[in-house]
mmCIF file of C-alpha atoms in Angstrom:
data_model
loop_
_atom_site.group_PDB
_atom_site.id
_atom_site.type_symbol
_atom_site.label_atom_id
_atom_site.label_comp_id
_atom_site.label_asym_id
_atom_site.label_seq_id
_atom_site.Cartn_x
_atom_site.Cartn_y
_atom_site.Cartn_z
ATOM 1 C CA UNK A 2 0.102 0.096 0.095
ATOM 2 C CA UNK A 3 1.477 3.826 -0.743
ATOM 3 C CA UNK A 4 1.581 5.942 1.596
ATOM 4 C CA UNK A 5 -1.342 8.163 2.691
ATOM 5 C CA UNK A 6 -1.041 11.677 1.213
ATOM 6 C CA UNK A 7 -1.200 15.225 3.327
ATOM 7 C CA UNK A 8 -3.437 17.590 2.641
ATOM 8 C CA UNK A 9 -1.006 20.578 2.472
ATOM 9 C CA UNK A 10 -2.801 22.519 0.417
ATOM 10 C CA UNK A 11 -5.623 22.363 2.647
ATOM 11 C CA UNK A 12 -3.435 23.036 5.788
ATOM 12 C CA UNK A 13 -2.012 25.857 4.086
ATOM 13 C CA UNK A 14 -5.409 27.360 3.318
ATOM 14 C CA UNK A 15 -6.682 27.247 7.037
ATOM 15 C CA UNK A 16 -3.111 28.634 7.943
ATOM 16 C CA UNK A 17 -3.577 31.902 5.994
ATOM 17 C CA UNK A 18 -7.560 32.407 6.353
ATOM 18 C CA UNK A 19 -6.357 33.124 10.256
ATOM 19 C CA UNK A 20 -3.480 34.807 9.826
ATOM 20 C CA UNK A 21 -5.968 37.125 7.217
ATOM 21 C CA UNK A 22 -7.928 37.230 10.405
ATOM 22 C CA UNK A 23 -5.885 38.841 12.561
ATOM 23 C CA UNK A 24 -4.171 40.756 10.368
ATOM 24 C CA UNK A 25 -8.193 42.033 9.476
ATOM 25 C CA UNK A 26 -8.706 42.409 13.738
ATOM 26 C CA UNK A 27 -5.508 44.758 13.754
ATOM 27 C CA UNK A 28 -6.783 47.232 10.740
ATOM 28 C CA UNK A 29 -10.448 47.146 12.375
ATOM 29 C CA UNK A 30 -9.163 47.755 15.823
ATOM 30 C CA UNK A 31 -7.118 50.352 14.229
ATOM 31 C CA UNK A 32 -10.038 52.054 12.267
ATOM 32 C CA UNK A 33 -12.684 51.294 15.472
ATOM 33 C CA UNK A 34 -10.389 52.094 18.015
ATOM 34 C CA UNK A 35 -13.478 53.041 19.942
ATOM 35 C CA UNK A 36 -16.254 51.336 18.599
ATOM 36 C CA UNK A 37 -18.446 50.419 21.557
ATOM 37 C CA UNK A 38 -22.524 48.988 22.218
ATOM 38 C CA UNK A 39 -24.428 51.243 20.474
ATOM 39 C CA UNK A 40 -27.700 50.136 22.385
ATOM 40 C CA UNK A 41 -28.189 52.391 25.115
ATOM 41 C CA UNK A 42 -28.659 50.571 28.587
ATOM 42 C CA UNK A 43 -28.456 50.844 32.079
ATOM 43 C CA UNK A 44 -28.991 47.111 33.471
ATOM 44 C CA UNK A 45 -27.866 43.790 32.019
ATOM 45 C CA UNK A 46 -31.786 42.986 31.765
ATOM 46 C CA UNK A 47 -32.094 47.058 29.666
ATOM 47 C CA UNK A 48 -30.092 45.551 27.564
ATOM 48 C CA UNK A 49 -31.683 42.388 27.379
ATOM 49 C CA UNK A 50 -34.757 44.145 26.061
ATOM 50 C CA UNK A 51 -32.838 46.229 24.062
ATOM 51 C CA UNK A 52 -31.056 44.057 21.925
ATOM 52 C CA UNK A 53 -34.301 42.095 21.292
ATOM 53 C CA UNK A 54 -36.071 45.132 20.169
ATOM 54 C CA UNK A 55 -33.119 45.280 17.067
ATOM 55 C CA UNK A 56 -34.254 42.563 15.740
ATOM 56 C CA UNK A 57 -35.154 43.640 12.072
ATOM 57 C CA UNK A 58 -34.513 47.122 13.973
ATOM 58 C CA UNK A 59 -31.683 49.663 13.251
ATOM 59 C CA UNK A 60 -30.346 50.374 16.736
ATOM 60 C CA UNK A 61 -31.179 53.745 16.179
ATOM 61 C CA UNK A 62 -34.755 53.056 15.858
ATOM 62 C CA UNK A 63 -34.349 51.531 19.426
ATOM 63 C CA UNK A 64 -32.559 54.608 20.888
ATOM 64 C CA UNK A 65 -35.344 55.984 20.409
ATOM 65 C CA UNK A 66 -37.880 54.270 21.798
ATOM 66 C CA UNK A 67 -35.736 52.661 25.060
ATOM 67 C CA UNK A 68 -36.217 55.836 26.776
ATOM 68 C CA UNK A 69 -40.466 56.178 27.560
ATOM 69 C CA UNK A 70 -39.631 52.212 27.777
ATOM 70 C CA UNK A 71 -36.860 52.160 30.866
ATOM 71 C CA UNK A 72 -38.801 55.094 32.146
ATOM 72 C CA UNK A 73 -42.135 53.404 32.263
ATOM 73 C CA UNK A 74 -40.604 49.787 33.175
ATOM 74 C CA UNK A 75 -36.834 49.904 34.400
ATOM 75 C CA UNK A 76 -36.119 46.639 35.177
ATOM 76 C CA UNK A 77 -37.446 42.848 35.572
ATOM 77 C CA UNK A 78 -40.146 42.982 37.626
ATOM 78 C CA UNK A 79 -41.883 45.975 36.582
ATOM 79 C CA UNK A 80 -41.481 44.430 32.998
ATOM 80 C CA UNK A 81 -43.108 41.540 34.049
ATOM 81 C CA UNK A 82 -46.342 42.609 35.403
ATOM 82 C CA UNK A 83 -46.696 45.112 32.625
ATOM 83 C CA UNK A 84 -49.950 45.653 31.041
ATOM 84 C CA UNK A 85 -49.326 43.884 27.127
ATOM 85 C CA UNK A 86 -51.105 46.288 25.421
ATOM 86 C CA UNK A 87 -49.203 49.216 27.099
ATOM 87 C CA UNK A 88 -46.389 47.758 26.059
ATOM 88 C CA UNK A 89 -46.904 46.658 22.490
ATOM 89 C CA UNK A 90 -47.626 50.327 22.437
ATOM 90 C CA UNK A 91 -43.996 51.672 23.126
ATOM 91 C CA UNK A 92 -42.592 49.526 21.292
ATOM 92 C CA UNK A 93 -44.601 49.550 18.307
ATOM 93 C CA UNK A 94 -42.131 51.639 15.863
ATOM 94 C CA UNK A 95 -39.504 48.817 16.452
ATOM 95 C CA UNK A 96 -41.619 46.385 14.108
ATOM 96 C CA UNK A 97 -42.614 43.379 15.410
ATOM 97 C CA UNK A 98 -43.796 44.430 18.064
ATOM 98 C CA UNK A 99 -46.207 42.086 19.396
ATOM 99 C CA UNK A 100 -44.014 39.203 18.883
ATOM 100 C CA UNK A 101 -41.631 41.528 20.467
ATOM 101 C CA UNK A 102 -43.654 42.935 23.760
ATOM 102 C CA UNK A 103 -44.867 39.444 24.151
ATOM 103 C CA UNK A 104 -41.386 38.079 24.377
ATOM 104 C CA UNK A 105 -39.916 40.909 26.829
ATOM 105 C CA UNK A 106 -43.208 40.068 29.201
ATOM 106 C CA UNK A 107 -42.406 36.758 29.375
ATOM 107 C CA UNK A 108 -38.258 36.767 29.370
ATOM 108 C CA UNK A 109 -38.306 38.785 32.720
ATOM 109 C CA UNK A 110 -41.094 36.819 34.152
ATOM 110 C CA UNK A 111 -38.590 33.811 33.512
ATOM 111 C CA UNK A 112 -35.656 35.956 35.270
ATOM 112 C CA UNK A 113 -37.888 37.333 37.979
ATOM 113 C CA UNK A 114 -39.830 33.766 38.751
ATOM 114 C CA UNK A 115 -36.470 31.312 37.792
ATOM 115 C CA UNK A 116 -33.308 33.754 37.976
ATOM 116 C CA UNK A 117 -34.077 35.887 40.996
ATOM 117 C CA UNK A 118 -34.820 38.847 38.725
ATOM 118 C CA UNK A 119 -31.234 38.664 37.731
ATOM 119 C CA UNK A 120 -30.443 38.003 33.914
ATOM 120 C CA UNK A 121 -28.637 34.932 34.130
ATOM 121 C CA UNK A 122 -24.740 34.929 33.637
ATOM 122 C CA UNK A 123 -24.225 32.086 31.102
ATOM 123 C CA UNK A 124 -25.234 30.738 28.002
ATOM 124 C CA UNK A 125 -27.513 27.300 28.251
ATOM 125 C CA UNK A 126 -29.834 29.849 30.570
ATOM 126 C CA UNK A 127 -29.938 32.633 28.684
ATOM 127 C CA UNK A 128 -31.428 30.534 25.897
ATOM 128 C CA UNK A 129 -34.367 29.272 27.800
ATOM 129 C CA UNK A 130 -35.950 32.938 28.307
ATOM 130 C CA UNK A 131 -37.882 33.477 24.750
ATOM 131 C CA UNK A 132 -37.126 35.772 21.761
ATOM 132 C CA UNK A 133 -33.498 34.503 23.279
ATOM 133 C CA UNK A 134 -30.262 33.512 20.744
ATOM 134 C CA UNK A 135 -27.157 33.030 20.696
ATOM 135 C CA UNK A 136 -26.895 36.582 19.348
ATOM 136 C CA UNK A 137 -28.610 37.777 21.977
ATOM 137 C CA UNK A 138 -26.679 35.625 24.550
ATOM 138 C CA UNK A 139 -23.988 36.855 22.816
ATOM 139 C CA UNK A 140 -24.388 40.784 23.302
ATOM 140 C CA UNK A 141 -26.119 39.947 26.650
ATOM 141 C CA UNK A 142 -23.331 38.319 28.562
ATOM 142 C CA UNK A 143 -20.356 40.629 26.613
ATOM 143 C CA UNK A 144 -21.570 43.553 27.283
ATOM 144 C CA UNK A 145 -23.265 43.200 30.333
ATOM 145 C CA UNK A 146 -20.998 40.498 32.042
ATOM 146 C CA UNK A 147 -17.422 41.200 30.225
ATOM 147 C CA UNK A 148 -18.257 37.001 29.434
ATOM 148 C CA UNK A 149 -17.063 35.661 26.063
ATOM 149 C CA UNK A 150 -18.400 32.300 24.955
ATOM 150 C CA UNK A 151 -18.717 33.361 21.731
ATOM 151 C CA UNK A 152 -19.563 35.147 19.134
ATOM 152 C CA UNK A 153 -22.079 37.367 17.903
ATOM 153 C CA UNK A 154 -23.341 37.222 14.554
ATOM 154 C CA UNK A 155 -26.086 39.253 12.963
ATOM 155 C CA UNK A 156 -26.401 40.447 9.466
ATOM 156 C CA UNK A 157 -23.519 42.824 8.968
ATOM 157 C CA UNK A 158 -20.966 39.868 10.272
ATOM 158 C CA UNK A 159 -22.952 37.514 8.089
ATOM 159 C CA UNK A 160 -22.178 39.548 5.464
ATOM 160 C CA UNK A 161 -18.856 40.756 5.789
ATOM 161 C CA UNK A 162 -17.833 37.751 6.510
ATOM 162 C CA UNK A 163 -18.361 35.266 3.353
ATOM 163 C CA UNK A 164 -17.322 38.561 1.983
ATOM 164 C CA UNK A 165 -13.825 38.770 3.374
ATOM 165 C CA UNK A 166 -13.386 34.436 3.098
ATOM 166 C CA UNK A 167 -13.471 33.413 6.769
ATOM 167 C CA UNK A 168 -16.311 31.132 5.838
ATOM 168 C CA UNK A 169 -18.102 29.534 3.657
ATOM 169 C CA UNK A 170 -20.758 28.809 5.611
ATOM 170 C CA UNK A 171 -24.668 31.421 5.739
ATOM 171 C CA UNK A 172 -26.172 29.199 8.848
ATOM 172 C CA UNK A 173 -25.566 31.699 11.974
ATOM 173 C CA UNK A 174 -23.838 29.097 13.991
ATOM 174 C CA UNK A 175 -21.629 27.808 12.004
ATOM 175 C CA UNK A 176 -20.164 31.081 10.720
ATOM 176 C CA UNK A 177 -19.991 31.669 15.592
ATOM 177 C CA UNK A 178 -18.193 28.398 14.721
ATOM 178 C CA UNK A 179 -16.018 29.409 12.347
ATOM 179 C CA UNK A 180 -15.131 32.657 13.452
ATOM 180 C CA UNK A 181 -14.270 31.035 17.236
ATOM 181 C CA UNK A 182 -11.149 29.165 15.055
ATOM 182 C CA UNK A 183 -9.972 32.072 14.011
ATOM 183 C CA UNK A 184 -9.802 34.807 16.776
ATOM 184 C CA UNK A 185 -8.568 34.809 20.207
ATOM 185 C CA UNK A 186 -11.604 34.807 22.795
ATOM 186 C CA UNK A 187 -10.814 38.585 24.584
ATOM 187 C CA UNK A 188 -11.442 39.990 20.031
ATOM 188 C CA UNK A 189 -14.867 37.915 20.005
ATOM 189 C CA UNK A 190 -16.824 40.371 20.985
ATOM 190 C CA UNK A 191 -14.686 43.218 19.471
ATOM 191 C CA UNK A 192 -14.596 41.685 16.029
ATOM 192 C CA UNK A 193 -18.197 41.885 15.723
ATOM 193 C CA UNK A 194 -18.760 45.911 17.061
ATOM 194 C CA UNK A 195 -16.081 46.886 14.625
ATOM 195 C CA UNK A 196 -17.243 44.862 11.982
ATOM 196 C CA UNK A 197 -20.316 46.286 11.591
ATOM 197 C CA UNK A 198 -19.654 49.145 11.917
ATOM 198 C CA UNK A 199 -17.610 48.630 9.196
ATOM 199 C CA UNK A 200 -20.370 46.802 7.167
ATOM 200 C CA UNK A 201 -22.817 50.247 8.111
ATOM 201 C CA UNK A 202 -19.824 52.516 6.960
ATOM 202 C CA UNK A 203 -18.355 50.846 3.981
ATOM 203 C CA UNK A 204 -19.129 47.290 3.358
ATOM 204 C CA UNK A 205 -22.623 48.351 3.029
ATOM 205 C CA UNK A 206 -25.595 45.407 1.424
ATOM 206 C CA UNK A 207 -25.417 46.840 -1.465
ATOM 207 C CA UNK A 208 -23.086 48.724 -2.139
ATOM 208 C CA UNK A 209 -20.148 48.521 -1.373
ATOM 209 C CA UNK A 210 -16.945 51.137 -0.801
ATOM 210 C CA UNK A 211 -14.593 49.223 -2.054
ATOM 211 C CA UNK A 212 -12.230 51.248 -3.970
ATOM 212 C CA UNK A 213 -12.237 52.991 0.153
ATOM 213 C CA UNK A 214 -12.160 50.032 2.044
ATOM 214 C CA UNK A 215 -8.579 50.039 3.858
ATOM 215 C CA UNK A 216 -9.777 45.770 4.229
ATOM 216 C CA UNK A 217 -9.829 45.345 -0.011
ATOM 217 C CA UNK A 218 -6.371 43.547 -0.878
ATOM 218 C CA UNK A 219 -7.283 41.406 2.031
ATOM 219 C CA UNK A 220 -10.853 40.599 0.441
ATOM 220 C CA UNK A 221 -11.593 37.580 -1.554
ATOM 221 C CA UNK A 222 -14.121 39.392 -3.014
ATOM 222 C CA UNK A 223 -13.125 43.330 -2.952
ATOM 223 C CA UNK A 224 -14.190 44.444 -6.685
ATOM 224 C CA UNK A 225 -16.113 41.523 -6.732
ATOM 225 C CA UNK A 226 -19.277 42.120 -5.728
ATOM 226 C CA UNK A 227 -22.232 42.659 -7.517
ATOM 227 C CA UNK A 228 -23.313 46.283 -8.225
ATOM 228 C CA UNK A 229 -27.082 47.443 -8.176
ATOM 229 C CA UNK A 230 -27.715 49.844 -10.358
ATOM 230 C CA UNK A 231 -30.645 52.068 -9.376
ATOM 231 C CA UNK A 232 -32.693 52.845 -12.965
ATOM 232 C CA UNK A 233 -33.899 56.728 -12.959
ATOM 233 C CA UNK A 234 -37.706 57.311 -12.681
ATOM 234 C CA UNK A 235 -39.451 57.642 -15.538
ATOM 235 C CA UNK A 236 -41.051 60.462 -15.780
ATOM 236 C CA UNK A 237 -45.633 59.583 -15.999
ATOM 237 C CA UNK A 238 -47.338 61.359 -18.866
#
């Protein structure tokens, strides 16, 4: 029998991908040195609520809604006992408001009844809360408690990780697993925050500014992402 052939090329590809990810991380830190969570909050439960509201909604809109919400219902106990219709009206402009209000109240009821009124600090416990998946749990753990157990994968992180050639997957959980293998654990959350900033400012979904991107030489998709052509409006006669 012949000797077993070791796939040297694939090993080089993995090594190169990790080196590229680390260089991208260095540049992101330089580009966005003060990047932090865009949501406004004072307590872990307020961060949890704001993150639930941010689904399919901009952080800017959430920050417009939460001052009145938290003034009326500042903690888990008050949210757990809130009038659901009033809660719906307060979060209406974030979209999907009925489902969000229901999840927020149910999550806060569980926090009060099962976790002594405190947002849990463990991933498996957070995932028990209604409306909470890994994205929300990662945000809460990292920013409320300084605990890094995963990489937050939102739409920006998903899009940019694919464009940068750091993952071949489209499922957020598999993307997260890929990124966790490429980046140092203390940088897992600040990677996501800075990538989100870059996605908003430069690498937009429809019109990425590759010519102005400081990551272009590290990006296999640079100048190859299809651009959206906006057709001029035709005046009606």
